[in-house]
Short mmCIF file of C-alpha atoms and ligand atoms in Angstrom, two decimals:
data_model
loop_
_atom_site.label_atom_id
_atom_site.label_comp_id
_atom_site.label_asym_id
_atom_site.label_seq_id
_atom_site.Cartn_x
_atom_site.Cartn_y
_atom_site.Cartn_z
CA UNK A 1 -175.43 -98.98 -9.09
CA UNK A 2 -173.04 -97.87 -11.56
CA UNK A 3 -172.96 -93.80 -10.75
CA UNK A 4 -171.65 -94.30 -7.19
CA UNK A 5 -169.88 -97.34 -7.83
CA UNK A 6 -167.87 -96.09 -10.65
CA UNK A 7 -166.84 -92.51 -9.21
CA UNK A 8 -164.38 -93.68 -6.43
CA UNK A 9 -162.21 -95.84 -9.25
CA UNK A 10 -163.32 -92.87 -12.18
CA UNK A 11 -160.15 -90.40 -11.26
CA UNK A 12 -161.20 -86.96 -11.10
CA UNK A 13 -164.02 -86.84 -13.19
CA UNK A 14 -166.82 -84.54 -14.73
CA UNK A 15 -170.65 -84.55 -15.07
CA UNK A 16 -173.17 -82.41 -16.20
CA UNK A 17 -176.93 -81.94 -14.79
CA UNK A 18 -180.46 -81.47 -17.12
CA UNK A 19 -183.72 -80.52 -16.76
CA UNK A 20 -186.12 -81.85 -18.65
CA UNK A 21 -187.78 -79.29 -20.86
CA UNK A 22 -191.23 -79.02 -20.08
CA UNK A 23 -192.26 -78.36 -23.63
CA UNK A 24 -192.16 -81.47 -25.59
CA UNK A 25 -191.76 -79.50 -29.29
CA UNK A 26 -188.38 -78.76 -28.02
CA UNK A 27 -186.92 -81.77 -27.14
CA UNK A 28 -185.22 -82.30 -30.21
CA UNK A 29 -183.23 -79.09 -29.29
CA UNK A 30 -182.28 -80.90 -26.15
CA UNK A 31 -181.21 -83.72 -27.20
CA UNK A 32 -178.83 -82.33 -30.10
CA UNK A 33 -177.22 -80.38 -27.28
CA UNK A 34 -177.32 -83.38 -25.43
CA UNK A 35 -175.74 -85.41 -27.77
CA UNK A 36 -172.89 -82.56 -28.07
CA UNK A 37 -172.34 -82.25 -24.13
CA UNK A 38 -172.24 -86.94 -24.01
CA UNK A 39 -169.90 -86.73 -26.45
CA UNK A 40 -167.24 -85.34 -23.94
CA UNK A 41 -167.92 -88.30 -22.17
CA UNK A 42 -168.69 -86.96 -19.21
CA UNK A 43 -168.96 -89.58 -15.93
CA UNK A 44 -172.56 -89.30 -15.69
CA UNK A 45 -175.16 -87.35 -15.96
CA UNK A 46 -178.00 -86.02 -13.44
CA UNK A 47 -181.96 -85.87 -14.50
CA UNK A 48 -184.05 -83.84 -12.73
CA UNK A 49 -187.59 -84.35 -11.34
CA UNK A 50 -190.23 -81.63 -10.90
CA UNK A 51 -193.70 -81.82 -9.03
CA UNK A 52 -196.18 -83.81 -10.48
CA UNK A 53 -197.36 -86.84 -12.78
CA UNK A 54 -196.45 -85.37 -16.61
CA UNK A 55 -192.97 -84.32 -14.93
CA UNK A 56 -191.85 -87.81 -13.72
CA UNK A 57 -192.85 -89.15 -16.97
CA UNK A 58 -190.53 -86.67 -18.89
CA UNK A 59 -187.81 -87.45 -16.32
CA UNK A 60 -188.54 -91.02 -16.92
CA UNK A 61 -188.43 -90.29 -20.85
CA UNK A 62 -185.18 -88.51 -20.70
CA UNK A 63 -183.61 -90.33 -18.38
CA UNK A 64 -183.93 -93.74 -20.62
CA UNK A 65 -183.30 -91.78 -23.96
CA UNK A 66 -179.80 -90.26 -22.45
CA UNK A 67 -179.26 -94.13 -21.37
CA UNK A 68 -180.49 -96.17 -24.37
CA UNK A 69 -179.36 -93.69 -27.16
CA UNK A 70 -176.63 -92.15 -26.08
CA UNK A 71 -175.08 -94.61 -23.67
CA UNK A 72 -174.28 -91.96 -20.45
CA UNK A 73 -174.94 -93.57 -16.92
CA UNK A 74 -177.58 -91.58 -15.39
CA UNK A 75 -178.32 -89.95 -11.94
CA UNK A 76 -182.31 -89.98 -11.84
CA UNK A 77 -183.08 -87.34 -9.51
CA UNK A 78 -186.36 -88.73 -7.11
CA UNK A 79 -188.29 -86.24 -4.42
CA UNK A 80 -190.66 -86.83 -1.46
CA UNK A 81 -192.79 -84.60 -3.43
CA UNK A 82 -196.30 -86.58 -3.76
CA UNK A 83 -194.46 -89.74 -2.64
CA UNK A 84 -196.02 -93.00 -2.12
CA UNK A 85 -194.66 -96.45 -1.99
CA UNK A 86 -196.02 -97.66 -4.81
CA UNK A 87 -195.40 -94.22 -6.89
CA UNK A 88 -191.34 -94.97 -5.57
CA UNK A 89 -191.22 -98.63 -6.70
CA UNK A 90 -193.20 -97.61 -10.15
CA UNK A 91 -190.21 -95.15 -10.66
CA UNK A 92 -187.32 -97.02 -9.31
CA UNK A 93 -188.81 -100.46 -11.32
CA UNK A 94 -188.83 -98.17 -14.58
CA UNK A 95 -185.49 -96.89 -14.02
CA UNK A 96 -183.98 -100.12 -13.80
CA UNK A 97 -186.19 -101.24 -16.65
CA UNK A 98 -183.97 -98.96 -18.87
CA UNK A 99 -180.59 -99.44 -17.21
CA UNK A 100 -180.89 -97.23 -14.75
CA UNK A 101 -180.24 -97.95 -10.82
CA UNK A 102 -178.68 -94.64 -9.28
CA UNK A 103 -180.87 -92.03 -7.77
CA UNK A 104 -180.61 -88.87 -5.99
CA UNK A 105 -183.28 -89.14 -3.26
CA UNK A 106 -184.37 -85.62 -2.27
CA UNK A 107 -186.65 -83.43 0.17
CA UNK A 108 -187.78 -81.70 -3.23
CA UNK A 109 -189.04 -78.38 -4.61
CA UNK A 110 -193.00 -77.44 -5.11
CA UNK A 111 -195.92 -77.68 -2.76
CA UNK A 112 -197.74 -81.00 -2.12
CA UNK A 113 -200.92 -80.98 -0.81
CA UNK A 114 -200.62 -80.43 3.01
CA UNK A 115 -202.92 -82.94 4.45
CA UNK A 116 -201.54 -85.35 1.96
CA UNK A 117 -197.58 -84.52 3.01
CA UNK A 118 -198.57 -84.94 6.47
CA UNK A 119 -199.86 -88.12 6.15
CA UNK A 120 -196.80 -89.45 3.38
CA UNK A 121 -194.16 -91.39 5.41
CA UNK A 122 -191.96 -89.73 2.95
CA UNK A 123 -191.16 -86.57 5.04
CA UNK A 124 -187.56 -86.26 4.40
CA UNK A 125 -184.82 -87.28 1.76
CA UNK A 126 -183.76 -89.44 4.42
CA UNK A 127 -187.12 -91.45 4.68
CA UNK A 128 -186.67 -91.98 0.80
CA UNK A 129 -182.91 -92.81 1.38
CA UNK A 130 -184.31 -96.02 4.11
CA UNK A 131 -186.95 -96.75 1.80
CA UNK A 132 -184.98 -97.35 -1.01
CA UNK A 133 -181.96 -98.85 -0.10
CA UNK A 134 -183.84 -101.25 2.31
CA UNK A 135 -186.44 -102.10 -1.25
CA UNK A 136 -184.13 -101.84 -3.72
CA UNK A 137 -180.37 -102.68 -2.73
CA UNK A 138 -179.30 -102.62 -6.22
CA UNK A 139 -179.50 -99.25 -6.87
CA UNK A 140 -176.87 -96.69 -5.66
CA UNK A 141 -178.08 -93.15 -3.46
CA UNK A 142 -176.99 -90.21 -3.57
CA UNK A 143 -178.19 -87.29 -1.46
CA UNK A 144 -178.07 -83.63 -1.54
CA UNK A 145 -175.38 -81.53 0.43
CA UNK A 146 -175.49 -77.54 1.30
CA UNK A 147 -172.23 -76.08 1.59
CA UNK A 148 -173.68 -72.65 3.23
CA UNK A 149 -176.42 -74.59 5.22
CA UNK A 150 -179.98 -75.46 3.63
CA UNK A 151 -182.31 -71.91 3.37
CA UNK A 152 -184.77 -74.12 5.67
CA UNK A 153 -182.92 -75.40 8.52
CA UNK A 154 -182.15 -73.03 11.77
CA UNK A 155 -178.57 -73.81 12.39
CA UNK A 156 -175.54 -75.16 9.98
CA UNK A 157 -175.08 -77.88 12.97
CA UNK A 158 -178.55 -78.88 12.18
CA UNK A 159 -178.38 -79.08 8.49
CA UNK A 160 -175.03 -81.42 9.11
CA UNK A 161 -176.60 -84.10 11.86
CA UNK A 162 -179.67 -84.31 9.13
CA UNK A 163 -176.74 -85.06 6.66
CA UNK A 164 -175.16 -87.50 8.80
CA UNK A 165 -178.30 -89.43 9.12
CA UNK A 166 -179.34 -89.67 5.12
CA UNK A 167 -175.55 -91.22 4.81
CA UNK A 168 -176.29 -93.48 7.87
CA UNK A 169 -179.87 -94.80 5.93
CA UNK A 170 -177.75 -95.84 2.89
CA UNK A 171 -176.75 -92.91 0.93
CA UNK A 172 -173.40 -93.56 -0.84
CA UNK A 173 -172.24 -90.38 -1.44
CA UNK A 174 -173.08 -86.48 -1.72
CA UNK A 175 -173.95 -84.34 -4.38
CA UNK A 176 -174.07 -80.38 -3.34
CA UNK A 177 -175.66 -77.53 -4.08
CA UNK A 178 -173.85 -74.74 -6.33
CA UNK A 179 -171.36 -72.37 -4.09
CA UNK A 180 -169.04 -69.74 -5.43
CA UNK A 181 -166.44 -69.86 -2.99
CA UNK A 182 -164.47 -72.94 -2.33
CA UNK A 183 -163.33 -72.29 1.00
CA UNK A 184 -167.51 -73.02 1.61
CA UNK A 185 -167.15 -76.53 0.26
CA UNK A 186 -163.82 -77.32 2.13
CA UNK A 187 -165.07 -76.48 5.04
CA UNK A 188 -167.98 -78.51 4.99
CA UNK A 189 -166.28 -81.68 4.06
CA UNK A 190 -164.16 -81.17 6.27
CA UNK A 191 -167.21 -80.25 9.02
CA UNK A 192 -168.54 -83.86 8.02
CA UNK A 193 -165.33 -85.64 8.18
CA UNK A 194 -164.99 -84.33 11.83
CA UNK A 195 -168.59 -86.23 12.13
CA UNK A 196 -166.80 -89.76 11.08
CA UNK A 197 -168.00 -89.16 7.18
CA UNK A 198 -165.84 -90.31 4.43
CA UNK A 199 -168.19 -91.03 1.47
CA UNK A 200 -167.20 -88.76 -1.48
CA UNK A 201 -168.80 -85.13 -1.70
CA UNK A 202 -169.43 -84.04 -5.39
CA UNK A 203 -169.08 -80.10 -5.80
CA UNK A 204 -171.88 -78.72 -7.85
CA UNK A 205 -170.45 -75.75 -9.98
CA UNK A 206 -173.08 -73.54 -11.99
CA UNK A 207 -170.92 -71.85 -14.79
CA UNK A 208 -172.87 -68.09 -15.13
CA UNK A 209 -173.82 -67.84 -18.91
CA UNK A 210 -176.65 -64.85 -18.38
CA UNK A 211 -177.36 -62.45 -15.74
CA UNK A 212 -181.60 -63.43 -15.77
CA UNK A 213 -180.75 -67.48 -15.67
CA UNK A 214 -177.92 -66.41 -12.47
CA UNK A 215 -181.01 -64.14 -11.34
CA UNK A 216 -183.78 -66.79 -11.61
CA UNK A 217 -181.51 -70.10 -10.39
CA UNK A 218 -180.11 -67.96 -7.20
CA UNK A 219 -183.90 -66.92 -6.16
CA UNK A 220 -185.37 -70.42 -6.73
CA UNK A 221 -182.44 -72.25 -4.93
CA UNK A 222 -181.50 -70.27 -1.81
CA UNK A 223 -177.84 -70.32 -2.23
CA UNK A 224 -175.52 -67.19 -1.57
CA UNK A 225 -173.15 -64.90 -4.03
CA UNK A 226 -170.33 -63.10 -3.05
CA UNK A 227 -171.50 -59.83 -3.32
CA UNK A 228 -167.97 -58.87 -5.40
CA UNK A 229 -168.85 -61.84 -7.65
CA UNK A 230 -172.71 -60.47 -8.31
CA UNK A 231 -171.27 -56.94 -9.36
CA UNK A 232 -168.79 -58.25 -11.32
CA UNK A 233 -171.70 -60.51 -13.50
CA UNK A 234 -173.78 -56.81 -13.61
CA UNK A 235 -170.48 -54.64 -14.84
CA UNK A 236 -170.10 -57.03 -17.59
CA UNK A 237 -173.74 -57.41 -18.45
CA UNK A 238 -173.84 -53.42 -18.53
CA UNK A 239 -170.66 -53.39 -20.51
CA UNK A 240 -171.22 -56.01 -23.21
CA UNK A 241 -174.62 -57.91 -22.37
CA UNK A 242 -175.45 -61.35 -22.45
CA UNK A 243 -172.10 -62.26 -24.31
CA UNK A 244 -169.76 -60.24 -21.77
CA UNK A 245 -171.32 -62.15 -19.05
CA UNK A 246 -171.11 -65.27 -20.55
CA UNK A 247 -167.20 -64.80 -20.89
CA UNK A 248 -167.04 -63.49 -16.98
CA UNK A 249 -169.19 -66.23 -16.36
CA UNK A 250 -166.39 -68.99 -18.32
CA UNK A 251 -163.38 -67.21 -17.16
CA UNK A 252 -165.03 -67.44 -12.92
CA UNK A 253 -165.75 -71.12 -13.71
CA UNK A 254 -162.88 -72.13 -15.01
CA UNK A 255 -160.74 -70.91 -12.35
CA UNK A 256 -163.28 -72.52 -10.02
CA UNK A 257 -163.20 -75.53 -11.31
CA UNK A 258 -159.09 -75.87 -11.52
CA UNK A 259 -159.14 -74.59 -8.10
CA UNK A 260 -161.37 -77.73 -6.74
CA UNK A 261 -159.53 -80.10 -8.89
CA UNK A 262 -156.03 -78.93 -7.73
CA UNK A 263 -157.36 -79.40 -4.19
CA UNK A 264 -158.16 -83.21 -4.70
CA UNK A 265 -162.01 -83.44 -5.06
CA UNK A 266 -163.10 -86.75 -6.70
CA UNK A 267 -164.94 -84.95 -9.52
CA UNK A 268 -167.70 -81.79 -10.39
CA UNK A 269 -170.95 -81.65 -11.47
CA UNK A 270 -171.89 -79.44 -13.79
CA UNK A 271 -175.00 -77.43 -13.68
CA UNK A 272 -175.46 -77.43 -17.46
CA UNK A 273 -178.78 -75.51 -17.81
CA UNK A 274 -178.96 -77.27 -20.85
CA UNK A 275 -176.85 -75.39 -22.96
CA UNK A 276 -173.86 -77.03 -24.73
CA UNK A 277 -171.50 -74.31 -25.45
CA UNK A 278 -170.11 -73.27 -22.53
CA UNK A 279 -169.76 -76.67 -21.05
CA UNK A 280 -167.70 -77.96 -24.24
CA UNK A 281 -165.64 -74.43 -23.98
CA UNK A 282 -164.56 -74.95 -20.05
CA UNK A 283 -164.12 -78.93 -21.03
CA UNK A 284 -161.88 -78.38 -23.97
CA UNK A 285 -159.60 -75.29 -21.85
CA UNK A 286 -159.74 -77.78 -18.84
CA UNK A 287 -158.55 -81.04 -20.38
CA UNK A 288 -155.58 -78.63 -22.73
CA UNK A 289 -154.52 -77.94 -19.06
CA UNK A 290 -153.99 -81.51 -18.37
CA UNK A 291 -157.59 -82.34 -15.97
CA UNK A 292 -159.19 -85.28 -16.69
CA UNK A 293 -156.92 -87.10 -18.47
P1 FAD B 1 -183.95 -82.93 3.25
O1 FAD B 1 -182.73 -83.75 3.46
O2 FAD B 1 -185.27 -83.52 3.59
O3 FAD B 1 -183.73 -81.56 4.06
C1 FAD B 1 -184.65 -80.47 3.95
C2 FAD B 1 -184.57 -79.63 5.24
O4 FAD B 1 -185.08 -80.39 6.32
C3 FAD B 1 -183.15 -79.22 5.64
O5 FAD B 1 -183.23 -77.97 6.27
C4 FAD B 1 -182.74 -80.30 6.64
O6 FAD B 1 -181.76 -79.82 7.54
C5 FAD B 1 -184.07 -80.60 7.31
N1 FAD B 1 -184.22 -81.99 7.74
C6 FAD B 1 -183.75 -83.09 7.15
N2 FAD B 1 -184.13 -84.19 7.82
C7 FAD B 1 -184.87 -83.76 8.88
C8 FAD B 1 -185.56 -84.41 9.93
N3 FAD B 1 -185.55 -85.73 10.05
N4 FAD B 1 -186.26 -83.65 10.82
C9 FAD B 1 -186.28 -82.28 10.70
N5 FAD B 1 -185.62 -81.61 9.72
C10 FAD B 1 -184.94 -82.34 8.81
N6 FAD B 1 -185.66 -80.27 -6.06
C11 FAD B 1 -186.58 -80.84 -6.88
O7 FAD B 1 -187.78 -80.68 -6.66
N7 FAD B 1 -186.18 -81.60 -7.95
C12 FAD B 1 -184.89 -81.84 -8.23
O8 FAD B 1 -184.57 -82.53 -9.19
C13 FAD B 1 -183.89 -81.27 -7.38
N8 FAD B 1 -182.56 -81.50 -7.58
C14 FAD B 1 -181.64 -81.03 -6.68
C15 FAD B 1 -180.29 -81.35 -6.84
C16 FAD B 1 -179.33 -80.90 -5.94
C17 FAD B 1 -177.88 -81.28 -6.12
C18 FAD B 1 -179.73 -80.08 -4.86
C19 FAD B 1 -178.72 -79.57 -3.87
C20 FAD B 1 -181.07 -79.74 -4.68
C21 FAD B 1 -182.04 -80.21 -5.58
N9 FAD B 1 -183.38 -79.93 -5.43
C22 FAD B 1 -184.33 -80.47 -6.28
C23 FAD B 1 -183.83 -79.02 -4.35
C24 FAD B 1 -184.15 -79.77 -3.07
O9 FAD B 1 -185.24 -80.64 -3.27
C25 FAD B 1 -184.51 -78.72 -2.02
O10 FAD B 1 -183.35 -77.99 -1.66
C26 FAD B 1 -185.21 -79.23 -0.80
O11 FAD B 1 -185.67 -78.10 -0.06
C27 FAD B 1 -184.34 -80.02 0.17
O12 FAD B 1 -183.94 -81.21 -0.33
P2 FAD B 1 -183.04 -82.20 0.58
O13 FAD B 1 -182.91 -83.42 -0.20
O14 FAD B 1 -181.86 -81.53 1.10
O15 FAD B 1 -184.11 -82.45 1.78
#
């Protein structure tokens, strides 16, 4: 459990998330920008998990090579997805097996098959959340929070009593979904604090760095832009293309990000997409403005 033990005593922190790349002839790519983005010496890091067997292997693979090699704590990401029991424990056993023992326990993305889903006990993060913490009660959960309300659920008081309840199985703290505007995140922690719930809330921040990967990550996720925010990423990309967005896209994080830390949040999470530049651009600016010192 060293993710969510360490973050309350960490000091305002940062982390960054990865994917792991499908494509095995490119993981040495990955893991040179890898290398770069641990070398900031960042709190943690996030892995995440896709649908199906080869996937949870990779996220397995990475996971324990951004452990063993390179010495980060890690945040295995873990879905309902195609759950079973035994497919958990094989996961969570492996984990550990490599150092690992904090996971984010999640509804997930990606069909199952129906009948199968119906018959899983694993309906809901929350079902993974008991399961876990009552199997394995070494390793730390973390769960999923959605600052404008999850796409699925019908009302934002729903989507909070559903929260309430993955904290109440066990979960140690939250991890949400990217926003643009603050004033979204605020007002959710403070929505769950009025239901009795302290445990920290991580802000997710995606820095832009092209208009397709904005494009692709905003359709697959559900999440909202500010409309003024979206026009502003398509002036620059008409302007000065890929590069002019990616300095919008630095200049709109960075202010983001100071904004959160000024207003006391224990840390943010990074959506890295992989890509090293940026991140060690708005790390470098951040900490020469005196964060995370
Ligand atoms: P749940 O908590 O199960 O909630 C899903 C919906 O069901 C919500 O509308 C909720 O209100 C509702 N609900 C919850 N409990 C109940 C209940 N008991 N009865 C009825 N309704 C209920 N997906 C992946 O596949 N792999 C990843 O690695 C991944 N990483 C992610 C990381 C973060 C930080 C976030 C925010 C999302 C990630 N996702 C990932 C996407 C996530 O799996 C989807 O958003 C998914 O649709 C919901 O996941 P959840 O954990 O919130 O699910």
């Amino acid at each position: 459990m060293q993710v969510a033990q360490n973050i309350d005593a960490a000091g305002q922190f940062f982390s960054f998330e990865f994917f792991p790349p499908k494509d095995k002839s490119t993981w040495p790519r990955f893991m040179e920008r890898a290398e770069r983005l641990a070398g900031l010496n960042p709190q943690f890091a996030s892995v995440t998990y896709g649908a199906g067997g080869t996937s949870h292997d990779n996220s397995l693979e990475i996971c324990s090579m951004l452990k063993k090699d390179m010495g980060i704590d890690i945040l295995a990401h873990l879905t309902c997805v195609g759950a079973s029991e035994q497919s958990i424990d094989g996961f969570v056993s492996s984990l550990m097996e490599c150092g690992v023992s904090d996971i984010l326990a999640l509804g997930g993305d990606g069909v199952a098959d129906a009948e199968a889903k119906e018959r899983s006990r694993f309906q809901h993060a929350s079902d993974l959340v008991e399961y876990v913490d009552g199997k394995f009660s070494d390793v730390g959960i973390a769960v999923a929070g959605y600052p404008g309300g999850h796409p699925e659920s019908p009302s934002l008081i729903h989507d909070l009593e559903f929260h309430n309840a993955k904290l109440a199985k066990g979960a140690d703290f939250t991890m949400t979904q990217l926003f643009f505007d603050n004033r979204l995140y605020f007002d959710y922690v403070e929505r769950l604090a009025g239901l009795g719930i302290k445990r920290p809330v991580i802000p997710g921040v995606l820095p832009i760095q092209s208009l397709s990967s904005l494009r692709r990550i905003m359709s697959l996720c559900g999440a909202g832009i500010p409309g003024g925010l979206y026009c502003g990423v398509e002036k620059a990309f008409e302007k000065g293309g890929d590069e002019a967005v990616m300095e919008f896209g630095f200049n709109f994080a960075r202010k983001q990000i100071s904004d959160l830390l000024d207003k006391g949040v224990p840390g943010v999470h990074i959506y890295s997409l992989n890509r090293a530049a940026m991140c060690e651009r708005l790390i470098a600016d951040l900490k020469g403005d005196g964060y995370f010192s």
